[in-house]
């Protein structure tokens, strides 16, 4: 059960304000967890909240599954806190290293350790989250974003996500 990592998508809201949808999707471009925040909120601050909301029910008895097999995320999620969080939970990840952190690591030499592993073939599967966001935008209410309240827009996006799940 491979998952693509969290991603964000800025959508404009009425009154010239923006909101972001922070989302995790599975390999079939279906949303697993959604969080809506103000548009100025940084992407990496919502990473653990998005992962904590993932619940995949098992076919038989047992608790819902909460840990993905692997995560693919973009450079916005490339920091030590997130990498340590994923290591602590035992989740494989493919997150490219930012150029500034790469140059800082090279400047320090052997004191700062080896570079994080990166598999280009697995990173290509990260586009499933982008495709899941595009599926959400097929719904007019999500694309136009006329909702003024955060909880109403979360309800709209959740209803669209449910329809995506029912159609797949």
Tab-separated table of C-alpha atoms in Angstrom:
chain	number	residue	atom	x	y	z
A	1	UNK	CA	0.000	0.000	0.000
A	2	UNK	CA	2.180	2.785	-1.295
A	3	UNK	CA	1.125	6.369	-0.721
A	4	UNK	CA	2.179	9.599	-2.218
A	5	UNK	CA	3.084	12.219	0.269
A	6	UNK	CA	1.306	15.340	1.304
A	7	UNK	CA	0.993	18.175	-1.110
A	8	UNK	CA	-0.631	21.551	-1.052
A	9	UNK	CA	-2.581	23.501	-3.548
A	10	UNK	CA	-3.469	27.154	-3.190
A	11	UNK	CA	-6.974	28.032	-4.240
A	12	UNK	CA	-8.396	31.503	-4.075
A	13	UNK	CA	-11.303	32.189	-1.791
A	14	UNK	CA	-13.816	35.017	-2.026
A	15	UNK	CA	-12.624	38.296	-0.583
A	16	UNK	CA	-9.189	37.864	-2.203
A	17	UNK	CA	-7.995	35.607	0.567
A	18	UNK	CA	-6.450	32.232	-0.154
A	19	UNK	CA	-6.632	28.856	1.448
A	20	UNK	CA	-4.479	25.791	0.997
A	21	UNK	CA	-5.544	22.209	0.788
A	22	UNK	CA	-2.963	19.944	2.420
A	23	UNK	CA	-3.624	16.411	1.253
A	24	UNK	CA	-2.264	12.875	1.184
A	25	UNK	CA	-3.340	10.529	-1.611
A	26	UNK	CA	-2.945	6.844	-2.319
A	27	UNK	CA	-1.464	5.294	-5.454
A	28	UNK	CA	-4.821	5.444	-7.243
A	29	UNK	CA	-5.128	9.251	-6.813
A	30	UNK	CA	-7.741	9.027	-4.055
A	31	UNK	CA	-7.524	11.484	-1.142
A	32	UNK	CA	-6.650	9.882	2.200
A	33	UNK	CA	-6.569	12.939	4.449
A	34	UNK	CA	-7.401	16.614	4.006
A	35	UNK	CA	-6.571	19.732	5.967
A	36	UNK	CA	-7.484	23.276	4.955
A	37	UNK	CA	-5.380	26.169	6.239
A	38	UNK	CA	-4.960	29.871	5.429
A	39	UNK	CA	-2.977	30.466	2.260
A	40	UNK	CA	0.035	31.995	4.005
A	41	UNK	CA	0.670	28.900	6.167
A	42	UNK	CA	3.878	27.027	5.300
A	43	UNK	CA	3.500	23.585	3.745
A	44	UNK	CA	5.914	21.741	6.005
A	45	UNK	CA	4.105	22.799	9.203
A	46	UNK	CA	1.100	20.632	8.300
A	47	UNK	CA	3.040	17.474	7.392
A	48	UNK	CA	2.529	15.499	10.581
A	49	UNK	CA	-1.138	16.566	10.908
A	50	UNK	CA	-1.851	15.254	7.405
A	51	UNK	CA	-0.136	11.943	8.167
A	52	UNK	CA	-1.878	11.568	11.530
A	53	UNK	CA	-5.287	11.837	9.837
A	54	UNK	CA	-4.667	8.865	7.538
A	55	UNK	CA	-6.943	5.947	8.421
A	56	UNK	CA	-7.310	3.019	6.023
A	57	UNK	CA	-9.822	0.404	7.217
A	58	UNK	CA	-8.740	-3.220	7.003
A	59	UNK	CA	-10.782	-5.753	5.048
A	60	UNK	CA	-11.100	-8.064	8.048
A	61	UNK	CA	-10.934	-7.404	11.734
A	62	UNK	CA	-8.465	-5.001	13.260
A	63	UNK	CA	-7.667	-1.358	13.718
A	64	UNK	CA	-7.401	0.927	10.696
A	65	UNK	CA	-3.976	1.186	9.136
A	66	UNK	CA	-2.198	4.460	9.879
A	67	UNK	CA	1.332	4.008	8.538
A	68	UNK	CA	1.964	4.259	4.803
A	69	UNK	CA	4.580	2.030	3.170
A	70	UNK	CA	6.365	4.965	1.606
A	71	UNK	CA	5.991	8.681	0.998
A	72	UNK	CA	7.007	10.833	-1.919
A	73	UNK	CA	7.049	14.579	-1.306
A	74	UNK	CA	8.527	17.643	-2.950
A	75	UNK	CA	11.302	19.939	-1.750
A	76	UNK	CA	8.949	21.930	0.486
A	77	UNK	CA	9.059	18.994	2.904
A	78	UNK	CA	12.848	18.615	2.854
A	79	UNK	CA	14.011	19.466	6.352
A	80	UNK	CA	15.567	17.620	9.233
A	81	UNK	CA	12.454	17.631	11.409
A	82	UNK	CA	10.344	15.853	8.799
A	83	UNK	CA	13.104	13.373	7.931
A	84	UNK	CA	13.560	12.566	11.637
A	85	UNK	CA	9.790	12.132	12.034
A	86	UNK	CA	9.698	9.647	9.138
A	87	UNK	CA	12.746	7.760	10.445
A	88	UNK	CA	11.195	7.532	13.912
A	89	UNK	CA	8.003	6.019	12.476
A	90	UNK	CA	9.870	3.715	10.082
A	91	UNK	CA	8.390	5.179	6.895
A	92	UNK	CA	10.453	5.056	3.708
A	93	UNK	CA	10.507	8.347	1.875
A	94	UNK	CA	11.648	10.000	-1.319
A	95	UNK	CA	12.179	13.703	-0.718
A	96	UNK	CA	14.728	15.604	-2.812
A	97	UNK	CA	17.293	17.650	-0.943
A	98	UNK	CA	17.104	21.436	-1.258
A	99	UNK	CA	20.048	23.025	-3.029
A	100	UNK	CA	20.895	25.316	-0.104
A	101	UNK	CA	20.983	22.436	2.382
A	102	UNK	CA	23.052	20.406	-0.073
A	103	UNK	CA	25.639	23.183	-0.391
A	104	UNK	CA	25.694	23.657	3.407
A	105	UNK	CA	26.261	19.931	3.877
A	106	UNK	CA	29.088	19.927	1.343
A	107	UNK	CA	30.679	22.961	3.012
A	108	UNK	CA	30.794	21.170	6.351
A	109	UNK	CA	32.475	18.168	4.811
A	110	UNK	CA	32.445	14.786	6.501
A	111	UNK	CA	31.153	16.211	9.806
A	112	UNK	CA	27.608	16.531	8.509
A	113	UNK	CA	27.123	12.971	7.265
A	114	UNK	CA	26.072	11.455	3.994
A	115	UNK	CA	23.380	12.807	1.700
A	116	UNK	CA	19.852	11.439	2.053
A	117	UNK	CA	18.998	8.619	-0.340
A	118	UNK	CA	16.979	9.526	-3.400
A	119	UNK	CA	15.355	7.178	-5.921
A	120	UNK	CA	14.288	8.976	-9.104
A	121	UNK	CA	12.005	6.139	-10.225
A	122	UNK	CA	10.030	6.239	-6.968
A	123	UNK	CA	9.962	10.048	-7.022
A	124	UNK	CA	8.109	9.991	-10.359
A	125	UNK	CA	5.124	8.416	-8.581
A	126	UNK	CA	4.701	11.625	-6.556
A	127	UNK	CA	2.504	13.053	-9.286
A	128	UNK	CA	-0.402	10.966	-7.968
A	129	UNK	CA	-1.089	13.677	-5.390
A	130	UNK	CA	-1.094	16.339	-8.095
A	131	UNK	CA	-3.526	14.230	-10.116
A	132	UNK	CA	-5.716	13.802	-7.014
A	133	UNK	CA	-5.839	17.603	-6.617
A	134	UNK	CA	-6.828	17.882	-10.280
A	135	UNK	CA	-9.638	15.375	-9.660
A	136	UNK	CA	-10.855	17.581	-6.810
A	137	UNK	CA	-10.802	20.615	-9.089
A	138	UNK	CA	-13.181	18.865	-11.480
A	139	UNK	CA	-15.903	19.750	-8.994
A	140	UNK	CA	-17.087	23.296	-9.594
A	141	UNK	CA	-17.638	24.054	-5.904
A	142	UNK	CA	-14.017	23.162	-5.119
A	143	UNK	CA	-12.546	24.943	-8.142
A	144	UNK	CA	-14.435	28.231	-7.700
A	145	UNK	CA	-14.199	28.343	-3.896
A	146	UNK	CA	-17.095	30.637	-3.097
A	147	UNK	CA	-17.223	29.358	0.490
A	148	UNK	CA	-16.334	32.054	3.010
A	149	UNK	CA	-15.829	29.856	6.080
A	150	UNK	CA	-13.076	27.296	6.517
A	151	UNK	CA	-15.348	24.576	7.851
A	152	UNK	CA	-17.721	24.999	4.899
A	153	UNK	CA	-14.895	24.728	2.382
A	154	UNK	CA	-13.563	21.665	4.227
A	155	UNK	CA	-17.027	20.108	3.923
A	156	UNK	CA	-17.117	20.892	0.201
A	157	UNK	CA	-13.693	19.365	-0.398
A	158	UNK	CA	-14.569	16.338	1.757
A	159	UNK	CA	-17.783	15.744	-0.215
A	160	UNK	CA	-15.801	15.915	-3.465
A	161	UNK	CA	-13.244	13.461	-2.037
A	162	UNK	CA	-16.035	11.061	-1.082
A	163	UNK	CA	-17.399	11.177	-4.615
A	164	UNK	CA	-13.907	10.418	-5.973
A	165	UNK	CA	-13.737	7.380	-3.689
A	166	UNK	CA	-17.211	6.198	-4.711
A	167	UNK	CA	-16.409	6.490	-8.413
A	168	UNK	CA	-13.154	4.549	-8.193
